[in-house]
Amino acid sequence: AQTVTQSQPEMSVQEAETVTLSCTYDTSESNYYLFWYKQPPSRQMILVIRQEAYKQQNATENRFSVNFQKAAKSFSLKISDSQLGDTAMYFCAFMKTGTASKLTFGTGTRLQVTL
Amino acid sequence: GAVVSQHPSWVICKSGTSVKIECRSLDFQATTMFWYRQFPKQSLMLMATSNEGSKATYEQGVEKDKFLINHASLTLSTLTVTSAHPEDSSFYICSARDQGANTEAFFGQGTRLTVV
């Protein structure tokens, strides 16, 4: 079974600064996907970024980027130029390949962006 | 991105009654949908995987007779909480994956259930 660990229950960052959220996972699979999801106060789950394990290049989406270390089973999220709208719960998730595969979520990190 | 609509957004019901929550994929077909439960300040806990035209696959510890799932079409899955009790009060979220894609799952906006 897969496990996803987020060791930072809460983080705080000032507007315009950079913050990194940590995530580690455990799996025996060689091919899989990793995700970061954002859950703002509205509680709507929003996909932030996705990484395919067979790709060595780290995924980036505008101000969001990941540091994917496959051997270390680490998948951190970096948010640059933080904005107030980034305030949310952030969940790291793992998924095996396959159309019916389910997501395994970490416990989440609550990020607060302050003025 | 694709849209998943979940209805109702919130519902209050009396103990002992049943409540149905709908999850619809509006602009894509979903052979597989997922139902999650989320307690306050906690992560999403997968309850079951809903498969179109067949029985749902429940996670360990989830009562299948309590949480009835029906996936009658490629765009609709329903979760019925039967004989609801206050401990069933929670936030329920569905997600669906486009059968033509292998990765991204799209989430409904969630349903807050309160049993009084």
PDB file of C-alpha atoms in Angstrom, chain A residues 6 10 33 35 37 39 41-48 50 52 89 91-92 95-108 110, chain B residues 4 31-32 34 36 38-46 49 51 59 91 93 95 97-99 101-110 112:
ATOM      1  CA  GLN A   6       3.200  15.739   4.924  1.00  0.00           C
ATOM      2  CA  GLU A  10       0.861  24.572   9.204  1.00  0.00           C
ATOM      3  CA  TYR A  33       1.785  10.139 -10.685  1.00  0.00           C
ATOM      4  CA  PHE A  35      -0.092  15.711  -7.428  1.00  0.00           C
ATOM      5  CA  TYR A  37      -4.056  19.861  -4.683  1.00  0.00           C
ATOM      6  CA  GLN A  39      -8.342  23.342  -0.974  1.00  0.00           C
ATOM      7  CA  PRO A  41     -11.929  27.918   2.337  1.00  0.00           C
ATOM      8  CA  SER A  42     -14.618  27.147  -0.246  1.00  0.00           C
ATOM      9  CA  ARG A  43     -13.430  23.516   0.085  1.00  0.00           C
ATOM     10  CA  GLN A  44     -13.332  23.032  -3.686  1.00  0.00           C
ATOM     11  CA  MET A  45     -10.367  20.814  -4.534  1.00  0.00           C
ATOM     12  CA  ILE A  46      -8.174  22.397  -7.200  1.00  0.00           C
ATOM     13  CA  LEU A  47      -5.283  20.721  -8.984  1.00  0.00           C
ATOM     14  CA  VAL A  48      -2.137  22.801  -8.601  1.00  0.00           C
ATOM     15  CA  ARG A  50       1.111  17.161 -11.556  1.00  0.00           C
ATOM     16  CA  GLU A  52       4.757  11.899 -13.862  1.00  0.00           C
ATOM     17  CA  MET A  89      -4.930  23.639   2.634  1.00  0.00           C
ATOM     18  CA  PHE A  91      -2.619  18.155  -0.128  1.00  0.00           C
ATOM     19  CA  CYS A  92       0.046  16.002  -1.696  1.00  0.00           C
ATOM     20  CA  MET A  95      -1.700   7.667  -7.788  1.00  0.00           C
ATOM     21  CA  LYS A  96      -0.626   4.484  -9.527  1.00  0.00           C
ATOM     22  CA  THR A  97      -1.049   4.362 -13.286  1.00  0.00           C
ATOM     23  CA  GLY A  98      -4.367   2.959 -14.537  1.00  0.00           C
ATOM     24  CA  THR A  99      -7.739   4.509 -15.326  1.00  0.00           C
ATOM     25  CA  ALA A 100      -9.402   3.249 -12.156  1.00  0.00           C
ATOM     26  CA  SER A 101      -6.531   4.079  -9.849  1.00  0.00           C
ATOM     27  CA  LYS A 102      -7.395   6.009  -6.730  1.00  0.00           C
ATOM     28  CA  LEU A 103      -5.645   8.969  -5.166  1.00  0.00           C
ATOM     29  CA  THR A 104      -3.903   8.552  -1.831  1.00  0.00           C
ATOM     30  CA  PHE A 105      -3.732  11.869   0.015  1.00  0.00           C
ATOM     31  CA  GLY A 106      -1.375  13.167   2.644  1.00  0.00           C
ATOM     32  CA  THR A 107      -2.673  14.811   5.797  1.00  0.00           C
ATOM     33  CA  GLY A 108      -2.323  18.292   4.369  1.00  0.00           C
ATOM     34  CA  ARG A 110      -2.408  24.625   6.039  1.00  0.00           C
TER      35      ARG A 110
ATOM     36  CA  VAL B   4     -18.020  17.912 -11.911  1.00  0.00           C
ATOM     37  CA  THR B  31     -16.493   5.266 -16.041  1.00  0.00           C
ATOM     38  CA  THR B  32     -15.050   5.690 -12.578  1.00  0.00           C
ATOM     39  CA  PHE B  34     -14.759   8.293  -6.294  1.00  0.00           C
ATOM     40  CA  TYR B  36     -14.576  10.794  -0.184  1.00  0.00           C
ATOM     41  CA  GLN B  38     -13.601  14.737   5.000  1.00  0.00           C
ATOM     42  CA  PHE B  39     -13.752  15.608   8.686  1.00  0.00           C
ATOM     43  CA  PRO B  40     -12.906  19.149   9.810  1.00  0.00           C
ATOM     44  CA  LYS B  41      -9.248  20.019   9.355  1.00  0.00           C
ATOM     45  CA  GLN B  42      -8.463  16.532   8.122  1.00  0.00           C
ATOM     46  CA  SER B  43      -7.579  14.948   4.828  1.00  0.00           C
ATOM     47  CA  LEU B  44      -9.867  13.261   2.349  1.00  0.00           C
ATOM     48  CA  MET B  45     -10.677   9.675   3.185  1.00  0.00           C
ATOM     49  CA  LEU B  46     -11.683   7.500   0.246  1.00  0.00           C
ATOM     50  CA  THR B  49     -14.828   3.647  -5.993  1.00  0.00           C
ATOM     51  CA  ASN B  51     -17.857   1.902 -11.405  1.00  0.00           C
ATOM     52  CA  GLU B  59     -12.656   0.728   1.281  1.00  0.00           C
ATOM     53  CA  PHE B  91     -18.288  16.791   4.292  1.00  0.00           C
ATOM     54  CA  ILE B  93     -16.757  14.973  -1.895  1.00  0.00           C
ATOM     55  CA  SER B  95     -14.427  13.114  -8.017  1.00  0.00           C
ATOM     56  CA  ARG B  97     -11.884  10.955 -14.107  1.00  0.00           C
ATOM     57  CA  ASP B  98     -12.404  11.386 -17.824  1.00  0.00           C
ATOM     58  CA  GLN B  99     -12.389   7.903 -19.285  1.00  0.00           C
ATOM     59  CA  ALA B 101      -7.568  10.484 -19.801  1.00  0.00           C
ATOM     60  CA  ASN B 102      -5.405   8.648 -17.369  1.00  0.00           C
ATOM     61  CA  THR B 103      -4.500  11.181 -14.795  1.00  0.00           C
ATOM     62  CA  GLU B 104      -6.348  14.228 -13.610  1.00  0.00           C
ATOM     63  CA  ALA B 105      -9.382  13.713 -11.387  1.00  0.00           C
ATOM     64  CA  PHE B 106     -11.922  16.515 -11.212  1.00  0.00           C
ATOM     65  CA  PHE B 107     -13.706  17.213  -7.967  1.00  0.00           C
ATOM     66  CA  GLY B 108     -17.225  18.258  -7.124  1.00  0.00           C
ATOM     67  CA  GLN B 109     -17.752  21.173  -4.783  1.00  0.00           C
ATOM     68  CA  GLY B 110     -18.684  18.881  -1.913  1.00  0.00           C
ATOM     69  CA  ARG B 112     -21.986  19.271   3.874  1.00  0.00           C
TER      70      ARG B 112
END
